[in-house]
Structure formats: C-alpha cells, structure tokens
Short mmCIF file of C-alpha atoms in Angstrom, two decimals:
data_model
loop_
_atom_site.label_atom_id
_atom_site.label_comp_id
_atom_site.label_asym_id
_atom_site.label_seq_id
_atom_site.Cartn_x
_atom_site.Cartn_y
_atom_site.Cartn_z
CA UNK A 7 175.80 61.01 -42.20
CA UNK A 8 178.49 61.61 -39.55
CA UNK A 9 179.64 59.32 -36.80
CA UNK A 10 177.46 58.63 -33.79
CA UNK A 11 178.73 60.38 -30.64
CA UNK A 12 179.00 58.70 -27.24
CA UNK A 13 180.08 59.94 -23.84
CA UNK A 14 183.42 58.62 -22.56
CA UNK A 15 182.12 57.82 -19.09
CA UNK A 16 185.56 57.02 -17.66
CA UNK A 17 186.77 60.54 -18.39
CA UNK A 18 184.07 62.67 -16.80
CA UNK A 19 182.49 63.00 -13.40
CA UNK A 20 179.66 65.38 -12.61
CA UNK A 21 178.45 66.85 -9.36
CA UNK A 22 176.34 69.81 -8.30
CA UNK A 23 177.39 72.65 -6.01
CA UNK A 24 174.19 74.45 -5.11
CA UNK A 25 172.59 75.14 -8.50
CA UNK A 26 175.82 74.87 -10.50
CA UNK A 27 176.68 71.70 -12.39
CA UNK A 28 180.40 70.99 -12.20
CA UNK A 29 182.36 68.68 -14.47
CA UNK A 30 185.55 67.07 -13.22
CA UNK A 31 187.72 66.27 -16.23
CA UNK A 32 189.38 63.08 -15.02
CA UNK A 33 192.33 62.88 -17.45
CA UNK A 34 193.63 66.31 -16.44
CA UNK A 35 192.19 66.58 -12.89
CA UNK A 36 190.62 69.87 -13.99
CA UNK A 37 187.31 71.30 -12.87
CA UNK A 38 184.80 73.21 -14.99
CA UNK A 39 181.45 74.85 -14.35
CA UNK A 40 179.18 73.65 -17.15
CA UNK A 41 177.68 76.32 -19.38
CA UNK A 42 174.13 75.81 -20.73
CA UNK A 43 175.31 74.57 -24.14
CA UNK A 44 177.69 71.96 -22.71
CA UNK A 45 174.99 70.84 -20.26
CA UNK A 46 172.53 70.40 -23.12
CA UNK A 47 175.00 68.43 -25.25
CA UNK A 48 176.04 66.09 -22.43
CA UNK A 49 172.43 65.47 -21.43
CA UNK A 50 171.34 64.67 -24.99
CA UNK A 51 174.28 62.38 -25.70
CA UNK A 52 173.73 60.63 -22.37
CA UNK A 53 170.09 59.95 -23.25
CA UNK A 54 170.78 58.81 -26.79
CA UNK A 55 173.80 58.39 -29.07
CA UNK A 56 173.44 60.98 -31.82
CA UNK A 57 175.46 62.35 -34.70
CA UNK A 58 176.85 65.86 -34.56
CA UNK A 59 174.37 66.86 -37.28
CA UNK A 60 171.44 65.55 -35.26
CA UNK A 61 172.64 67.40 -32.18
CA UNK A 62 173.00 70.64 -34.09
CA UNK A 63 169.51 70.25 -35.54
CA UNK A 64 168.02 69.38 -32.17
CA UNK A 65 169.51 72.45 -30.52
CA UNK A 66 168.71 74.83 -33.36
CA UNK A 67 166.76 77.78 -32.03
CA UNK A 68 168.41 77.52 -28.60
CA UNK A 69 172.05 77.86 -29.67
CA UNK A 70 174.01 79.02 -32.69
CA UNK A 71 174.86 76.06 -34.98
CA UNK A 72 178.53 77.04 -35.27
CA UNK A 73 178.77 77.35 -31.51
CA UNK A 74 177.27 73.88 -31.08
CA UNK A 75 179.67 72.41 -33.62
CA UNK A 76 182.63 74.07 -31.91
CA UNK A 77 181.62 72.80 -28.49
CA UNK A 78 181.26 69.27 -29.87
CA UNK A 79 184.79 69.52 -31.28
CA UNK A 80 186.04 70.70 -27.87
CA UNK A 81 184.37 67.77 -26.10
CA UNK A 82 185.91 65.34 -28.57
CA UNK A 83 189.33 66.93 -28.12
CA UNK A 84 188.98 66.62 -24.33
CA UNK A 85 188.08 62.94 -24.85
CA UNK A 86 184.75 63.49 -23.10
CA UNK A 87 182.92 62.51 -26.27
CA UNK A 88 183.92 59.69 -28.63
CA UNK A 89 183.20 60.23 -32.32
CA UNK A 90 184.49 56.82 -33.38
CA UNK A 91 187.80 58.03 -34.70
CA UNK A 92 191.10 56.93 -33.18
CA UNK A 93 191.86 59.25 -30.29
CA UNK A 94 195.49 59.57 -31.33
CA UNK A 95 198.20 57.13 -30.47
CA UNK A 96 197.41 55.34 -27.27
CA UNK A 97 200.02 55.71 -24.58
CA UNK A 98 202.44 52.85 -24.94
CA UNK A 99 203.80 51.04 -21.94
CA UNK A 100 206.02 53.63 -20.35
CA UNK A 101 209.72 52.97 -20.16
CA UNK A 102 211.86 54.99 -17.80
CA UNK A 103 215.23 55.96 -19.19
CA UNK A 104 215.72 59.08 -17.13
CA UNK A 105 214.94 59.69 -13.48
CA UNK A 106 214.66 63.44 -12.91
CA UNK A 107 215.79 63.37 -9.30
CA UNK A 108 215.36 66.61 -7.39
CA UNK A 109 215.30 65.19 -3.87
CA UNK A 110 217.53 62.89 -1.90
CA UNK A 111 216.51 61.67 1.56
CA UNK A 112 219.44 60.93 3.84
CA UNK A 113 218.80 58.42 6.62
CA UNK A 114 221.46 59.96 8.81
CA UNK A 115 220.90 57.58 11.73
CA UNK A 116 218.80 54.46 12.14
CA UNK A 117 218.88 55.16 15.86
CA UNK A 118 216.23 57.08 17.77
CA UNK A 119 215.91 58.28 21.34
CA UNK A 120 212.22 57.32 21.33
CA UNK A 121 210.48 53.98 20.96
CA UNK A 122 207.17 54.80 19.29
CA UNK A 123 205.01 51.70 19.26
CA UNK A 124 203.86 52.05 15.64
CA UNK A 125 207.21 52.91 14.07
CA UNK A 126 207.54 51.29 10.64
CA UNK A 127 211.30 50.91 11.10
CA UNK A 128 211.84 47.20 11.43
CA UNK A 129 215.50 47.69 12.35
CA UNK A 130 215.04 50.63 14.72
CA UNK A 131 217.99 51.04 17.03
CA UNK A 132 218.58 52.90 20.22
CA UNK A 133 220.96 55.85 19.86
CA UNK A 134 223.89 53.93 21.30
CA UNK A 135 223.48 51.22 18.70
CA UNK A 136 222.24 53.36 15.82
CA UNK A 137 223.89 52.99 12.44
CA UNK A 138 225.03 56.48 11.56
CA UNK A 139 225.65 57.62 8.03
CA UNK A 140 229.23 58.65 7.26
CA UNK A 141 229.94 62.03 5.67
CA UNK A 142 231.46 60.32 2.63
CA UNK A 143 228.17 58.52 2.00
CA UNK A 144 226.21 61.75 2.35
CA UNK A 145 228.62 63.58 0.04
CA UNK A 146 228.38 60.82 -2.54
CA UNK A 147 224.59 61.07 -2.29
CA UNK A 148 224.74 64.75 -3.20
CA UNK A 149 227.07 64.09 -6.10
CA UNK A 150 224.84 61.24 -7.29
CA UNK A 151 221.88 63.63 -7.27
CA UNK A 152 223.78 66.16 -9.39
CA UNK A 153 225.12 63.47 -11.68
CA UNK A 154 221.71 61.93 -12.33
CA UNK A 155 219.90 65.28 -12.80
CA UNK A 156 222.40 67.96 -13.81
CA UNK A 157 219.86 70.29 -15.42
CA UNK A 158 217.47 70.90 -12.52
CA UNK A 159 217.47 74.47 -11.13
CA UNK A 160 216.54 73.50 -7.57
CA UNK A 161 217.18 70.51 -5.33
CA UNK A 162 216.13 69.26 -1.89
CA UNK A 163 218.08 67.42 0.75
CA UNK A 164 215.87 65.78 3.37
CA UNK A 165 217.30 64.60 6.68
CA UNK A 166 215.53 61.62 8.19
CA UNK A 167 216.01 58.82 10.69
CA UNK A 168 215.46 57.32 13.29
CA UNK A 169 215.80 60.74 14.77
CA UNK A 170 217.94 62.89 12.47
CA UNK A 171 219.06 65.30 15.20
CA UNK A 172 220.85 62.38 16.87
CA UNK A 173 223.44 62.87 14.10
CA UNK A 174 223.52 66.66 14.05
CA UNK A 175 227.29 66.86 13.35
CA UNK A 176 226.74 65.08 10.03
CA UNK A 177 223.79 67.32 9.15
CA UNK A 178 225.98 70.40 9.72
CA UNK A 179 228.72 68.94 7.51
CA UNK A 180 226.25 68.20 4.73
CA UNK A 181 224.75 71.69 4.88
CA UNK A 182 228.19 73.28 4.73
CA UNK A 183 229.10 71.12 1.74
CA UNK A 184 225.84 71.83 -0.10
CA UNK A 185 225.95 75.55 0.51
CA UNK A 186 229.32 75.63 -1.21
CA UNK A 187 228.60 73.06 -3.93
CA UNK A 188 225.22 74.12 -5.31
CA UNK A 189 225.83 77.88 -5.68
CA UNK A 190 229.01 77.25 -7.66
CA UNK A 191 226.82 75.41 -10.17
CA UNK A 192 224.20 78.16 -10.19
CA UNK A 193 221.73 75.87 -8.38
CA UNK A 194 219.44 76.40 -5.41
CA UNK A 195 219.27 74.00 -2.49
CA UNK A 196 216.61 73.54 0.21
CA UNK A 197 216.95 71.56 3.41
CA UNK A 198 214.04 69.68 4.98
CA UNK A 199 213.78 67.66 8.18
CA UNK A 200 211.17 65.77 10.17
CA UNK A 201 212.06 65.52 13.85
CA UNK A 202 210.47 64.38 17.09
CA UNK A 203 211.65 67.72 18.59
CA UNK A 204 213.08 66.22 21.78
CA UNK A 205 216.69 67.10 20.94
CA UNK A 206 216.03 70.72 19.98
CA UNK A 207 218.06 73.30 21.90
CA UNK A 208 218.11 77.07 21.43
CA UNK A 209 221.45 76.78 19.65
CA UNK A 210 220.15 74.08 17.30
CA UNK A 211 216.94 75.99 16.57
CA UNK A 212 218.91 79.11 15.70
CA UNK A 213 221.24 77.14 13.43
CA UNK A 214 218.31 75.53 11.61
CA UNK A 215 216.72 78.95 11.28
CA UNK A 216 219.89 80.43 9.79
CA UNK A 217 219.90 77.75 7.10
CA UNK A 218 216.16 78.04 6.42
CA UNK A 219 215.20 74.41 7.06
CA UNK A 220 211.69 73.29 6.22
CA UNK A 221 210.65 71.63 9.47
CA UNK A 222 207.93 69.16 10.41
CA UNK A 223 207.41 67.98 13.96
CA UNK A 224 206.04 64.51 14.67
CA UNK A 225 203.36 65.04 17.29
CA UNK A 226 200.08 63.15 17.52
CA UNK A 227 197.91 65.63 19.41
CA UNK A 228 197.06 66.43 23.03
CA UNK A 229 198.82 64.58 25.84
CA UNK A 230 196.30 61.74 26.18
CA UNK A 231 196.52 60.95 22.46
CA UNK A 232 200.23 61.60 21.89
CA UNK A 233 201.33 59.52 24.87
CA UNK A 234 199.47 56.41 23.68
CA UNK A 235 202.21 55.57 21.23
CA UNK A 236 205.03 58.13 21.22
CA UNK A 237 207.08 56.81 24.11
CA UNK A 238 210.62 56.87 25.44
CA UNK A 239 212.74 53.74 25.29
CA UNK A 240 211.71 53.21 28.91
CA UNK A 241 208.02 53.37 28.02
CA UNK A 242 207.23 56.86 29.31
CA UNK A 243 205.06 59.37 27.46
CA UNK A 244 206.91 62.15 25.62
CA UNK A 245 204.19 64.79 25.24
CA UNK A 246 205.43 67.23 27.87
CA UNK A 247 208.93 67.24 26.43
CA UNK A 248 207.75 67.55 22.83
CA UNK A 249 205.32 70.33 23.70
CA UNK A 250 207.97 72.32 25.58
CA UNK A 251 210.47 71.97 22.75
CA UNK A 252 207.86 72.71 20.06
CA UNK A 253 206.76 75.89 21.83
CA UNK A 254 210.38 76.98 22.05
CA UNK A 255 210.87 76.26 18.35
CA UNK A 256 207.72 78.11 17.31
CA UNK A 257 208.69 81.14 19.38
CA UNK A 258 212.17 81.41 17.83
CA UNK A 259 211.79 80.08 14.29
CA UNK A 260 211.24 82.72 11.60
CA UNK A 261 212.66 81.23 8.40
CA UNK A 262 209.64 79.20 7.27
CA UNK A 263 206.28 77.97 8.62
CA UNK A 264 206.58 74.90 10.85
CA UNK A 265 204.16 72.01 10.34
CA UNK A 266 202.91 69.22 12.58
CA UNK A 267 202.67 65.68 11.26
CA UNK A 268 200.06 63.46 12.92
CA UNK A 269 200.01 59.68 12.63
CA UNK A 270 196.55 58.18 13.09
CA UNK A 271 196.46 54.71 14.60
CA UNK A 272 193.82 52.31 15.85
CA UNK A 273 191.84 54.04 18.57
CA UNK A 274 192.73 57.55 17.37
CA UNK A 275 190.12 59.22 15.19
CA UNK A 276 189.65 62.64 16.85
CA UNK A 277 190.80 64.70 13.87
CA UNK A 278 189.15 67.98 14.91
CA UNK A 279 190.35 67.77 18.50
CA UNK A 280 193.92 67.07 17.38
CA UNK A 281 193.92 69.91 14.83
CA UNK A 282 192.47 72.37 17.34
CA UNK A 283 195.18 71.58 19.87
CA UNK A 284 198.07 71.74 17.43
CA UNK A 285 196.90 74.75 15.42
CA UNK A 286 195.06 76.92 17.95
CA UNK A 287 196.77 75.98 21.21
CA UNK A 288 200.36 75.23 20.17
CA UNK A 289 200.47 77.44 17.08
CA UNK A 290 201.70 75.17 14.28
CA UNK A 291 201.25 76.73 10.84
CA UNK A 292 200.01 73.47 9.29
CA UNK A 293 198.66 70.17 10.55
CA UNK A 294 198.66 67.09 8.33
CA UNK A 295 197.14 63.69 9.06
CA UNK A 296 198.32 60.31 7.77
CA UNK A 297 197.26 56.76 8.65
CA UNK A 298 199.89 54.54 10.19
CA UNK A 299 201.72 52.23 7.79
CA UNK A 300 203.31 49.94 10.34
CA UNK A 301 204.10 46.43 9.23
CA UNK A 302 202.15 45.03 12.19
CA UNK A 303 198.78 45.86 10.70
CA UNK A 304 196.74 43.79 13.15
CA UNK A 305 197.84 46.00 16.03
CA UNK A 306 197.97 49.55 14.72
CA UNK A 307 196.03 49.94 11.48
CA UNK A 308 192.73 51.78 11.66
CA UNK A 309 189.72 49.51 11.38
CA UNK A 310 187.26 50.05 8.53
CA UNK A 311 184.84 51.67 10.98
CA UNK A 312 187.58 53.97 12.26
CA UNK A 313 188.55 54.95 8.71
CA UNK A 314 184.94 56.02 8.12
CA UNK A 315 185.05 58.15 11.27
CA UNK A 316 188.42 59.65 10.31
CA UNK A 317 187.14 60.73 6.92
CA UNK A 318 183.99 62.12 8.54
CA UNK A 319 186.24 64.14 10.84
CA UNK A 320 188.34 65.31 7.91
CA UNK A 321 185.17 66.54 6.20
CA UNK A 322 184.00 68.36 9.32
CA UNK A 323 187.37 70.03 9.52
CA UNK A 324 187.16 70.74 5.79
CA UNK A 325 183.91 72.62 6.41
CA UNK A 326 185.77 74.78 8.93
CA UNK A 327 188.52 75.30 6.34
CA UNK A 328 185.86 76.59 3.92
CA UNK A 329 184.33 78.90 6.49
CA UNK A 330 187.74 80.39 7.25
CA UNK A 331 188.72 80.63 3.57
CA UNK A 332 185.59 82.61 2.78
CA UNK A 333 186.78 85.07 5.44
CA UNK A 334 190.30 85.09 3.98
CA UNK A 335 191.88 82.93 6.68
CA UNK A 336 193.95 79.76 6.24
CA UNK A 337 193.53 77.36 9.17
CA UNK A 338 196.48 75.19 8.18
CA UNK A 339 194.62 71.95 7.39
CA UNK A 340 197.26 70.39 5.14
CA UNK A 341 195.18 67.54 3.72
CA UNK A 342 192.47 69.85 2.42
CA UNK A 343 194.96 72.49 1.34
CA UNK A 344 196.85 69.96 -0.78
CA UNK A 345 193.66 68.69 -2.42
CA UNK A 346 192.58 72.26 -3.20
CA UNK A 347 196.03 72.92 -4.69
CA UNK A 348 195.84 69.79 -6.86
CA UNK A 349 192.43 70.77 -8.17
CA UNK A 350 193.41 74.39 -8.79
CA UNK A 351 196.57 73.47 -10.67
CA UNK A 352 195.06 70.48 -12.47
CA UNK A 353 197.65 68.06 -11.13
CA UNK A 354 197.74 64.75 -12.97
CA UNK A 355 199.62 62.02 -11.16
CA UNK A 356 200.51 58.93 -13.12
CA UNK A 357 202.28 57.68 -9.99
CA UNK A 358 201.20 58.25 -6.36
CA UNK A 359 204.25 60.32 -5.42
CA UNK A 360 207.75 61.16 -6.54
CA UNK A 361 209.32 58.14 -4.83
CA UNK A 362 211.68 56.36 -7.22
CA UNK A 363 211.30 59.00 -9.90
CA UNK A 364 212.03 62.43 -8.41
CA UNK A 365 213.12 61.20 -5.00
CA UNK A 366 215.25 58.39 -3.63
CA UNK A 367 216.26 57.63 -0.06
CA UNK A 368 219.80 56.72 0.91
CA UNK A 369 220.44 54.40 3.83
CA UNK A 370 223.55 54.43 5.99
CA UNK A 371 225.22 51.95 3.63
CA UNK A 372 224.70 54.24 0.65
CA UNK A 373 222.05 52.06 -1.01
CA UNK A 374 219.16 53.66 -2.89
CA UNK A 375 215.69 52.94 -1.53
CA UNK A 376 212.30 53.76 -3.03
CA UNK A 377 211.62 56.20 -0.17
CA UNK A 378 212.65 56.76 3.44
CA UNK A 379 210.08 54.28 4.74
CA UNK A 380 211.71 51.43 2.88
CA UNK A 381 215.19 51.82 4.37
CA UNK A 382 215.88 48.67 6.34
CA UNK A 383 212.98 46.78 4.74
CA UNK A 384 213.13 43.61 2.67
CA UNK A 385 212.30 45.45 -0.56
CA UNK A 386 215.36 45.26 -2.85
CA UNK A 387 217.28 48.50 -3.28
CA UNK A 388 217.75 50.20 -6.64
CA UNK A 389 221.46 50.92 -6.76
CA UNK A 390 223.88 52.84 -4.60
CA UNK A 391 225.40 56.31 -4.44
CA UNK A 392 228.73 55.21 -5.91
CA UNK A 393 227.42 53.38 -8.96
CA UNK A 394 224.13 55.19 -9.45
CA UNK A 395 220.61 53.98 -10.13
CA UNK A 396 219.82 50.47 -11.32
CA UNK A 397 217.73 51.90 -14.10
CA UNK A 398 216.25 48.73 -15.45
CA UNK A 399 215.08 47.46 -12.07
CA UNK A 400 213.68 50.80 -10.96
CA UNK A 401 212.06 51.38 -14.34
CA UNK A 402 210.44 47.95 -14.20
CA UNK A 403 209.01 48.68 -10.75
CA UNK A 404 207.57 52.06 -11.74
CA UNK A 405 206.15 50.61 -14.96
CA UNK A 406 204.42 47.91 -12.95
CA UNK A 407 202.68 50.53 -10.80
CA UNK A 408 201.94 52.62 -13.90
CA UNK A 409 200.15 49.71 -15.55
CA UNK A 410 196.58 49.89 -14.27
CA UNK A 411 195.32 46.92 -16.28
CA UNK A 412 192.98 44.71 -14.25
CA UNK A 413 193.43 46.83 -11.11
CA UNK A 414 190.18 48.78 -11.22
CA UNK A 415 192.21 51.99 -11.18
CA UNK A 416 191.94 52.50 -14.94
CA UNK A 417 188.25 53.39 -14.72
CA UNK A 418 188.33 55.17 -11.35
CA UNK A 419 187.42 58.85 -11.41
CA UNK A 420 190.21 59.83 -9.01
CA UNK A 421 192.86 57.73 -10.75
CA UNK A 422 195.03 60.77 -11.50
CA UNK A 423 194.82 62.16 -7.96
CA UNK A 424 195.25 58.92 -6.00
CA UNK A 425 197.22 56.78 -8.47
CA UNK A 426 196.78 53.69 -6.35
CA UNK A 427 197.94 55.12 -3.03
CA UNK A 428 201.10 55.02 -0.91
CA UNK A 429 203.72 52.42 -1.88
CA UNK A 430 204.62 51.72 1.74
CA UNK A 431 201.02 51.34 2.85
CA UNK A 432 200.55 48.78 0.09
CA UNK A 433 203.76 47.07 1.17
CA UNK A 434 202.69 46.94 4.82
CA UNK A 435 199.16 45.78 4.11
CA UNK A 436 199.59 43.51 1.09
CA UNK A 437 203.32 42.76 1.03
CA UNK A 438 203.52 44.33 -2.42
CA UNK A 439 204.31 48.04 -2.98
CA UNK A 440 202.75 47.89 -6.46
CA UNK A 441 199.38 46.73 -5.11
CA UNK A 442 196.71 49.49 -5.03
CA UNK A 443 195.42 50.45 -1.58
CA UNK A 444 191.86 49.25 -2.13
CA UNK A 445 190.76 49.46 1.51
CA UNK A 446 189.54 53.05 1.32
CA UNK A 447 188.77 53.67 -2.35
CA UNK A 448 185.16 54.70 -1.71
CA UNK A 449 186.22 57.02 1.10
CA UNK A 450 188.85 58.64 -1.10
CA UNK A 451 186.38 59.17 -3.94
CA UNK A 452 183.97 60.82 -1.50
CA UNK A 453 186.82 62.95 -0.10
CA UNK A 454 187.73 64.21 -3.58
CA UNK A 455 184.09 65.02 -4.34
CA UNK A 456 183.99 66.94 -1.07
CA UNK A 457 187.19 68.77 -2.04
CA UNK A 458 185.66 69.73 -5.39
CA UNK A 459 182.71 71.24 -3.55
CA UNK A 460 184.96 73.16 -1.14
CA UNK A 461 187.14 74.45 -3.97
CA UNK A 462 184.11 75.52 -6.00
CA UNK A 463 182.62 77.41 -3.07
CA UNK A 464 185.90 79.19 -2.39
CA UNK A 465 186.29 80.15 -6.04
CA UNK A 466 182.73 81.49 -6.05
CA UNK A 467 182.85 83.22 -2.66
CA UNK A 468 186.44 84.41 -2.23
CA UNK A 469 188.80 83.64 -5.15
CA UNK A 470 191.37 85.97 -3.59
CA UNK A 471 192.04 83.22 -1.03
CA UNK A 472 193.27 80.94 -3.81
CA UNK A 473 195.47 83.67 -5.25
CA UNK A 474 196.97 84.42 -1.82
CA UNK A 475 197.35 80.96 -0.32
CA UNK A 476 197.60 78.52 -3.24
CA UNK A 477 199.33 80.19 -6.18
CA UNK A 478 202.31 81.61 -4.23
CA UNK A 479 203.01 78.16 -2.72
CA UNK A 480 203.08 76.52 -6.13
CA UNK A 481 205.49 79.12 -7.45
CA UNK A 482 207.86 79.03 -4.52
#
C-alpha cells in the first residue's frame, strides 16, 4: 500500500473566474486553469486523504490510469500534494555573500525648492542649505557599482533628492562620465529620475531627452488635491507650476514614456478622479499610486477606513483597465499593470524589492543606505562608496526579513508577491524595517485575487494585449 496523499494547503489557492476554476501556485506565483482531471484529484484529496492507488481506482472509467498517475506525480513535484516523502532539502537560512547590484541611487541634493507636508525626509533642507553631492562621491558610487557587480550587462543610475534638478550640473557630469565608462566595458547604462518638475526648462527637457532618461513626475492629482500637500517653502500650492511644466515636458519628450507618481495621504482616496486627470487630461503614459510613508504617521497615514476606500477605487479602476485591455488599449494604470506582469511572468519575490540586494542608495557623504528613503534616517548605513558594502551587516538584515518564522507570512498565499511589504513603510509605522506591514494584509490578498481575475479575463478575451504590453516591457 502506498503513502496517503494530502493537499499542501499553504501552497495552493483556488478561485473561480466565471465557470473556470483557477489555481494560483503560491511557491512560484504562477496561475493555472484546472483541467477536469486535476480538479477531480484535488477535490477527492481535499475530501479524504487517499493513496495514489485508491485515487487511480476511484477515477477508473473517467480517466486513463497512467494519466492519473502522471498528474499525481506532477502535483507532488509542484508541492501541491504531500506523499509523505521528504520534499528535498529544505531551504537553509539564506546567507548573502554576493550582492548583485545593478542600480545605484544618487541623492544628489538633500535640498528641495518645495516643502511638501508629508515628505519622509527628516533632514530636508531648502536649496540654499541643501547638502549637495560632490562629483567625486558620485564617481566613486559608479565605480563601487562596477566593482561589486562586474558581470552584469546593464546598470541603472537613479538621480534623487530633495529635488535632483537642483543639482543639475552634477547630474550632467555623472552622465558624461557614465556614457564614457560603461561602453568601454561593453555595458549598457540607463538613467532614471523622479522630479517635482518645477525646475524643468526647454533646454533641460531636451538634454534629458537626448540622454533617454526614464522620468517620473511627482504630482498628486487635480489642483484641489495636489495643493493640499505639495507646497512651496512659503506655503503656496504648486499645481499650476507643475502642470505647466509637465505639459511642456510631455509635448517635447520623445525618448521614453513619462509616468506620474501619486502619493496618497489622509483625506485623499479619489483614485479614479486622480487617474482620469493625469492620464486623460494631462497625458501621462502611466499613473502609479503609493501610500505615504511619512514618519509622522498620526498626521498623514491613511486611516483603515480610507485604505478600504483606496483599494475599492483601485479595483474600480482595475475594471476599467480590463475593459480597455479587451479592446487592445493600455490605460496606464501602473499598479494593475505591475500585478498583471508579475502574474504573467510568475515572479517570486523572497524580498519585497531590490533594496539592499540589487539596489543601494548613496547619500551626499558617500554612505550606502538601504534605499533612497532611508538617506538621512536613523537606520545604520551599510558601508560607503570607498570601502564597499558591509556584507555581514547587510546580509544579516536581509536574512532577518527573509526569515518568515512566526510572522504569519510563511503561510500567506501572497507571500511571494508581497514579501512583507515596503521596508520604509514598516520603518515609519513600526520603527523596524524588518517588520511586516500587517495593516493591509487582507486588502492586499483581495487585490491579488482581483488581479488574478483580471489577468485571466484578459488571457481569455484578448491574449494579444499581454504579448504587446507585458512581454516587450519585461524584455526591454
């Protein structure tokens, strides 16, 4: 008599899209439409633990015995069914000996010409007092990137602040250096920047265009919403200036699509209204939404009720994304587009993002921070550009986040899509970047289920949309 088979509940999640039963394979973040044989096996094992022989006998007459046996083997191999045998060597506690850096974020100036109320920068300076990065520090950052990861074919340099354009001379120096340095090594280099747009001139736009920058503009929506928090140092709203500069940018910029980045704060939940203004009225190619991660959580963080409304708005906008996708149109809803991409490509994230592993942020002193949001914070840094990464300290931090013991994450069905959530949000809310962001777990699980439904309907109704809008992005 063979071993009794049991479902591995922590590795599978089922949902129905119309009359089709879908299985989300949690370990690989992959999605499958269940065929009749797999449905029958899962249902029988769920009702009662049975041996493979008993299952084959019970399904005789409906399915070929060899086909049943093969499907059972497949389910065991996928770790959806446990046959009592060791499932191979369990993953040991991960140790990080190599950090495959592909991205360095340069905090070129702590200063900013705005004074946004929710800014996470605890040491934010006005432009006159801003701490500007020296070219030598930026150059050493590039060399550190190449030294730490010499075998990567492509790298990214991200310019951040404060407001990065307040140190445009340094940015131009860095671009000139990189465009000489990387090609001589046979490497490709991309430049990325997030800006508040207020310092954009025609000359600057054309220079950014010539060097093919990936650009994101910080703008929170229509005037009444944007001007609640995105203010000048004197306390005046900045919408009119940002809109004028953004329209000029969008009319002249041809190198790459330009995205809008929206920060949602307490009192701001109008997702659809914001998207409609930025996408349809202003003409941004993409619009992405993120909750504020200010340290002063009592003032700016969305309430639980507001989070519910935000996710409801995201789902309503997701339904519009589906409607457009079925017609072959992409409406630039970044949050849904990224989830669809993750599902299509079967992304499995052991960590929430590349911070600390594929990306590090350099402050004006040349110290290495987990990401750009931690520059100027009290979180210890992980080395500097001269001496390189403090491998033991950084490895210990990443291992701590990787260890899901007693966190609840180990059994969560979206554990390999969420991976505990944003480090900085955890830091702002709990004072610990390794602490999972528990405050919207249920909402995130519902959002992923919704994304699975949207993806399934697109694949059934217009798979060409995925081929046109998802696959090329992943290959670029």
